Amino acid sequence: MVMGVRLYGVDATAVELTAEQAAGLPAAAPLNPGRCAGARSWITCPVPVLLGLPLALQQLAPTNFNTRVKFEQPAVFLLIDPKSGFAPPWVQLDGLGEVLLARTDGVDFTVPELWEVQQYLDHLINRYKDWLADGPDTARATAERAAALSPAAWARFKEEEGGVVHLEEEEEEDEK
């Protein structure tokens, strides 16, 4: 069986996917920013996929503004748009509630890996303000975003202690 992570707010637990859940993984749908795919549907997490981590999210129950989790940043960050850094409108409005996370390639996904991805996503969120300052389609923003949203950048981040500092230093060197 494949292992995944159940995430509710900031509480993450390792879980074994059911046969039904695992069977749905290869059919993970691309993220549609205009609407929720609905509970029990797998949604591809766009930024982790660009990083080379084929991750999908399944909302376990419908939620709305009144029933949403108070602090669900970890799940929301997984669905940010690679170009803007914003979560889809339906996520911002209704939230996600409890979700299940799993890799679409059949490899186990663990709680420590979730927090590692979250640390990198947090770093990226802080960079989007710079990428959007002059417009998201400028040559500089496009190039920096492409470099940061790559498997190579993700690998460097994971390999180096204090990865955020090292990534920023490398970017400064590239600019010189």
mmCIF file of N, CA, C and O in Angstrom, residues 103-161:
data_model
loop_
_atom_site.group_PDB
_atom_site.id
_atom_site.type_symbol
_atom_site.label_atom_id
_atom_site.label_comp_id
_atom_site.label_asym_id
_atom_site.label_seq_id
_atom_site.Cartn_x
_atom_site.Cartn_y
_atom_site.Cartn_z
ATOM 1 N N ARG A 103 1.661 11.122 -3.344
ATOM 2 C CA ARG A 103 2.393 11.226 -4.609
ATOM 3 C C ARG A 103 1.639 10.447 -5.678
ATOM 4 O O ARG A 103 1.080 9.385 -5.400
ATOM 5 N N THR A 104 1.659 10.955 -6.895
ATOM 6 C CA THR A 104 0.963 10.285 -8.000
ATOM 7 C C THR A 104 1.807 9.193 -8.651
ATOM 8 O O THR A 104 1.313 8.470 -9.508
ATOM 9 N N ASP A 105 3.070 9.065 -8.237
ATOM 10 C CA ASP A 105 3.950 8.056 -8.834
ATOM 11 C C ASP A 105 4.030 6.770 -8.015
ATOM 12 O O ASP A 105 4.841 5.894 -8.298
ATOM 13 N N GLY A 106 3.192 6.661 -6.972
ATOM 14 C CA GLY A 106 3.162 5.449 -6.166
ATOM 15 C C GLY A 106 4.201 5.376 -5.068
ATOM 16 O O GLY A 106 4.237 4.420 -4.305
ATOM 17 N N VAL A 107 5.053 6.383 -4.956
ATOM 18 C CA VAL A 107 6.064 6.437 -3.897
ATOM 19 C C VAL A 107 5.398 6.996 -2.635
ATOM 20 O O VAL A 107 4.532 7.870 -2.717
ATOM 21 N N ASP A 108 5.794 6.499 -1.488
ATOM 22 C CA ASP A 108 5.235 7.000 -0.230
ATOM 23 C C ASP A 108 5.538 8.484 -0.058
ATOM 24 O O ASP A 108 6.605 8.968 -0.459
ATOM 25 N N PHE A 109 4.598 9.211 0.548
ATOM 26 C CA PHE A 109 4.778 10.609 0.913
ATOM 27 C C PHE A 109 4.671 10.682 2.431
ATOM 28 O O PHE A 109 3.728 10.151 3.013
ATOM 29 N N THR A 110 5.648 11.312 3.086
ATOM 30 C CA THR A 110 5.725 11.294 4.543
ATOM 31 C C THR A 110 5.482 12.682 5.139
ATOM 32 O O THR A 110 5.579 13.702 4.455
ATOM 33 N N VAL A 111 5.209 12.692 6.431
ATOM 34 C CA VAL A 111 5.003 13.950 7.153
ATOM 35 C C VAL A 111 6.265 14.822 7.092
ATOM 36 O O VAL A 111 6.165 16.019 6.819
ATOM 37 N N PRO A 112 7.473 14.270 7.332
ATOM 38 C CA PRO A 112 8.665 15.124 7.213
ATOM 39 C C PRO A 112 8.812 15.740 5.818
ATOM 40 O O PRO A 112 9.221 16.899 5.684
ATOM 41 N N GLU A 113 8.461 14.985 4.780
ATOM 42 C CA GLU A 113 8.523 15.541 3.425
ATOM 43 C C GLU A 113 7.520 16.681 3.262
ATOM 44 O O GLU A 113 7.819 17.685 2.610
ATOM 45 N N LEU A 114 6.337 16.541 3.861
ATOM 46 C CA LEU A 114 5.342 17.618 3.808
ATOM 47 C C LEU A 114 5.925 18.893 4.383
ATOM 48 O O LEU A 114 5.829 19.963 3.779
ATOM 49 N N TRP A 115 6.534 18.819 5.560
ATOM 50 C CA TRP A 115 7.062 20.029 6.200
ATOM 51 C C TRP A 115 8.261 20.582 5.435
ATOM 52 O O TRP A 115 8.485 21.798 5.424
ATOM 53 N N GLU A 116 9.013 19.724 4.784
ATOM 54 C CA GLU A 116 10.116 20.193 3.938
ATOM 55 C C GLU A 116 9.559 20.990 2.749
ATOM 56 O O GLU A 116 10.053 22.070 2.426
ATOM 57 N N VAL A 117 8.511 20.459 2.116
ATOM 58 C CA VAL A 117 7.862 21.174 1.010
ATOM 59 C C VAL A 117 7.290 22.495 1.515
ATOM 60 O O VAL A 117 7.415 23.531 0.859
ATOM 61 N N GLN A 118 6.681 22.464 2.690
ATOM 62 C CA GLN A 118 6.097 23.689 3.249
ATOM 63 C C GLN A 118 7.155 24.759 3.488
ATOM 64 O O GLN A 118 6.908 25.935 3.254
ATOM 65 N N GLN A 119 8.313 24.356 3.955
ATOM 66 C CA GLN A 119 9.391 25.318 4.186
ATOM 67 C C GLN A 119 9.790 25.982 2.864
ATOM 68 O O GLN A 119 9.991 27.194 2.804
ATOM 69 N N TYR A 120 9.877 25.198 1.806
ATOM 70 C CA TYR A 120 10.243 25.772 0.508
ATOM 71 C C TYR A 120 9.116 26.649 -0.037
ATOM 72 O O TYR A 120 9.364 27.726 -0.575
ATOM 73 N N LEU A 121 7.876 26.216 0.106
ATOM 74 C CA LEU A 121 6.745 27.027 -0.355
ATOM 75 C C LEU A 121 6.682 28.347 0.408
ATOM 76 O O LEU A 121 6.374 29.394 -0.166
ATOM 77 N N ASP A 122 6.970 28.314 1.693
ATOM 78 C CA ASP A 122 6.998 29.537 2.492
ATOM 79 C C ASP A 122 8.056 30.494 1.949
ATOM 80 O O ASP A 122 7.838 31.699 1.833
ATOM 81 N N HIS A 123 9.200 29.950 1.604
ATOM 82 C CA HIS A 123 10.265 30.751 0.991
ATOM 83 C C HIS A 123 9.780 31.359 -0.327
ATOM 84 O O HIS A 123 9.979 32.548 -0.588
ATOM 85 N N LEU A 124 9.117 30.556 -1.149
ATOM 86 C CA LEU A 124 8.621 31.052 -2.438
ATOM 87 C C LEU A 124 7.577 32.136 -2.259
ATOM 88 O O LEU A 124 7.599 33.152 -2.974
ATOM 89 N N ILE A 125 6.663 31.957 -1.318
ATOM 90 C CA ILE A 125 5.612 32.960 -1.082
ATOM 91 C C ILE A 125 6.250 34.309 -0.779
ATOM 92 O O ILE A 125 5.785 35.344 -1.261
ATOM 93 N N ASN A 126 7.308 34.309 -0.027
ATOM 94 C CA ASN A 126 8.002 35.563 0.286
ATOM 95 C C ASN A 126 8.657 36.187 -0.940
ATOM 96 O O ASN A 126 8.908 37.385 -0.969
ATOM 97 N N ARG A 127 8.927 35.400 -1.945
ATOM 98 C CA ARG A 127 9.563 35.920 -3.155
ATOM 99 C C ARG A 127 8.558 36.448 -4.174
ATOM 100 O O ARG A 127 8.905 37.243 -5.027
ATOM 101 N N TYR A 128 7.307 35.972 -4.111
ATOM 102 C CA TYR A 128 6.310 36.395 -5.095
ATOM 103 C C TYR A 128 6.095 37.900 -5.090
ATOM 104 O O TYR A 128 5.844 38.490 -6.136
ATOM 105 N N LYS A 129 6.199 38.554 -3.941
ATOM 106 C CA LYS A 129 6.011 40.017 -3.920
ATOM 107 C C LYS A 129 7.039 40.706 -4.816
ATOM 108 O O LYS A 129 6.714 41.671 -5.511
ATOM 109 N N ASP A 130 8.249 40.198 -4.864
ATOM 110 C CA ASP A 130 9.270 40.766 -5.745
ATOM 111 C C ASP A 130 8.989 40.428 -7.209
ATOM 112 O O ASP A 130 9.151 41.263 -8.092
ATOM 113 N N TRP A 131 8.562 39.198 -7.450
ATOM 114 C CA TRP A 131 8.286 38.771 -8.829
ATOM 115 C C TRP A 131 7.093 39.503 -9.419
ATOM 116 O O TRP A 131 7.014 39.711 -10.623
ATOM 117 N N LEU A 132 6.159 39.920 -8.572
ATOM 118 C CA LEU A 132 4.959 40.598 -9.057
ATOM 119 C C LEU A 132 5.087 42.117 -9.061
ATOM 120 O O LEU A 132 4.262 42.807 -9.652
ATOM 121 N N ALA A 133 6.122 42.654 -8.415
ATOM 122 C CA ALA A 133 6.265 44.106 -8.270
ATOM 123 C C ALA A 133 6.260 44.834 -9.612
ATOM 124 O O ALA A 133 5.586 45.849 -9.767
ATOM 125 N N ASP A 134 6.985 44.340 -10.583
ATOM 126 C CA ASP A 134 7.046 44.979 -11.896
ATOM 127 C C ASP A 134 6.107 44.328 -12.899
ATOM 128 O O ASP A 134 6.118 44.681 -14.070
ATOM 129 N N GLY A 135 5.342 43.355 -12.440
ATOM 130 C CA GLY A 135 4.446 42.619 -13.332
ATOM 131 C C GLY A 135 4.925 41.194 -13.472
ATOM 132 O O GLY A 135 6.133 40.950 -13.578
ATOM 133 N N PRO A 136 3.995 40.233 -13.488
ATOM 134 C CA PRO A 136 4.385 38.826 -13.499
ATOM 135 C C PRO A 136 5.019 38.350 -14.801
ATOM 136 O O PRO A 136 5.646 37.302 -14.827
ATOM 137 N N ASP A 137 4.884 39.144 -15.880
ATOM 138 C CA ASP A 137 5.398 38.700 -17.175
ATOM 139 C C ASP A 137 6.707 39.366 -17.586
ATOM 140 O O ASP A 137 7.153 39.186 -18.716
ATOM 141 N N THR A 138 7.320 40.124 -16.676
ATOM 142 C CA THR A 138 8.590 40.737 -17.030
ATOM 143 C C THR A 138 9.648 39.642 -17.202
ATOM 144 O O THR A 138 9.519 38.545 -16.643
ATOM 145 N N ALA A 139 10.664 39.951 -17.955
ATOM 146 C CA ALA A 139 11.725 38.956 -18.204
ATOM 147 C C ALA A 139 12.374 38.520 -16.896
ATOM 148 O O ALA A 139 12.634 37.326 -16.685
ATOM 149 N N ARG A 140 12.628 39.485 -16.012
ATOM 150 C CA ARG A 140 13.276 39.166 -14.737
ATOM 151 C C ARG A 140 12.396 38.239 -13.898
ATOM 152 O O ARG A 140 12.853 37.202 -13.407
ATOM 153 N N ALA A 141 11.129 38.599 -13.743
ATOM 154 C CA ALA A 141 10.226 37.790 -12.922
ATOM 155 C C ALA A 141 10.065 36.389 -13.508
ATOM 156 O O ALA A 141 10.098 35.394 -12.776
ATOM 157 N N THR A 142 9.922 36.315 -14.814
ATOM 158 C CA THR A 142 9.745 35.019 -15.471
ATOM 159 C C THR A 142 10.977 34.139 -15.275
ATOM 160 O O THR A 142 10.861 32.953 -14.949
ATOM 161 N N ALA A 143 12.157 34.711 -15.457
ATOM 162 C CA ALA A 143 13.399 33.931 -15.322
ATOM 163 C C ALA A 143 13.622 33.484 -13.876
ATOM 164 O O ALA A 143 13.976 32.326 -13.628
ATOM 165 N N GLU A 144 13.424 34.401 -12.924
ATOM 166 C CA GLU A 144 13.641 34.047 -11.520
ATOM 167 C C GLU A 144 12.633 33.000 -11.044
ATOM 168 O O GLU A 144 12.978 32.083 -10.311
ATOM 169 N N ARG A 145 11.403 33.166 -11.472
ATOM 170 C CA ARG A 145 10.359 32.214 -11.093
ATOM 171 C C ARG A 145 10.663 30.828 -11.673
ATOM 172 O O ARG A 145 10.569 29.814 -10.983
ATOM 173 N N ALA A 146 11.057 30.793 -12.940
ATOM 174 C CA ALA A 146 11.385 29.511 -13.579
ATOM 175 C C ALA A 146 12.551 28.827 -12.868
ATOM 176 O O ALA A 146 12.544 27.605 -12.677
ATOM 177 N N ALA A 147 13.546 29.604 -12.479
ATOM 178 C CA ALA A 147 14.699 29.027 -11.778
ATOM 179 C C ALA A 147 14.298 28.482 -10.406
ATOM 180 O O ALA A 147 14.741 27.409 -10.000
ATOM 181 N N ALA A 148 13.446 29.212 -9.692
ATOM 182 C CA ALA A 148 13.046 28.804 -8.344
ATOM 183 C C ALA A 148 12.041 27.654 -8.359
ATOM 184 O O ALA A 148 11.963 26.890 -7.400
ATOM 185 N N LEU A 149 11.282 27.537 -9.451
ATOM 186 C CA LEU A 149 10.268 26.482 -9.555
ATOM 187 C C LEU A 149 10.791 25.315 -10.386
ATOM 188 O O LEU A 149 10.106 24.792 -11.251
ATOM 189 N N SER A 150 12.010 24.909 -10.093
ATOM 190 C CA SER A 150 12.645 23.842 -10.866
ATOM 191 C C SER A 150 13.101 22.711 -9.947
ATOM 192 O O SER A 150 13.366 22.938 -8.762
ATOM 193 N N PRO A 151 13.199 21.520 -10.491
ATOM 194 C CA PRO A 151 13.735 20.414 -9.693
ATOM 195 C C PRO A 151 15.146 20.712 -9.161
ATOM 196 O O PRO A 151 15.486 20.295 -8.061
ATOM 197 N N ALA A 152 15.948 21.448 -9.933
ATOM 198 C CA ALA A 152 17.311 21.761 -9.482
ATOM 199 C C ALA A 152 17.285 22.652 -8.239
ATOM 200 O O ALA A 152 18.046 22.431 -7.292
ATOM 201 N N ALA A 153 16.425 23.665 -8.222
ATOM 202 C CA ALA A 153 16.326 24.551 -7.058
ATOM 203 C C ALA A 153 15.816 23.778 -5.844
ATOM 204 O O ALA A 153 16.307 23.957 -4.724
ATOM 205 N N TRP A 154 14.851 22.913 -6.063
ATOM 206 C CA TRP A 154 14.298 22.094 -4.976
ATOM 207 C C TRP A 154 15.377 21.155 -4.427
ATOM 208 O O TRP A 154 15.525 21.000 -3.214
ATOM 209 N N ALA A 155 16.161 20.551 -5.307
ATOM 210 C CA ALA A 155 17.235 19.650 -4.868
ATOM 211 C C ALA A 155 18.286 20.402 -4.063
ATOM 212 O O ALA A 155 18.737 19.917 -3.023
ATOM 213 N N ARG A 156 18.669 21.599 -4.528
ATOM 214 C CA ARG A 156 19.645 22.415 -3.785
ATOM 215 C C ARG A 156 19.104 22.750 -2.404
ATOM 216 O O ARG A 156 19.818 22.674 -1.407
ATOM 217 N N PHE A 157 17.839 23.128 -2.343
ATOM 218 C CA PHE A 157 17.218 23.489 -1.077
ATOM 219 C C PHE A 157 17.275 22.317 -0.100
ATOM 220 O O PHE A 157 17.603 22.492 1.067
ATOM 221 N N LYS A 158 16.962 21.125 -0.573
ATOM 222 C CA LYS A 158 16.951 19.947 0.295
ATOM 223 C C LYS A 158 18.351 19.544 0.729
ATOM 224 O O LYS A 158 18.535 19.037 1.831
ATOM 225 N N GLU A 159 19.334 19.736 -0.137
ATOM 226 C CA GLU A 159 20.701 19.294 0.156
ATOM 227 C C GLU A 159 21.418 20.205 1.140
ATOM 228 O O GLU A 159 22.246 19.743 1.919
ATOM 229 N N GLU A 160 21.142 21.478 1.078
ATOM 230 C CA GLU A 160 21.934 22.428 1.843
ATOM 231 C C GLU A 160 21.283 22.779 3.163
ATOM 232 O O GLU A 160 20.106 23.063 3.229
ATOM 233 N N GLU A 161 22.093 22.797 4.189
ATOM 234 C CA GLU A 161 21.602 23.233 5.485
ATOM 235 C C GLU A 161 21.317 24.726 5.390
ATOM 236 O O GLU A 161 22.128 25.490 4.878
#
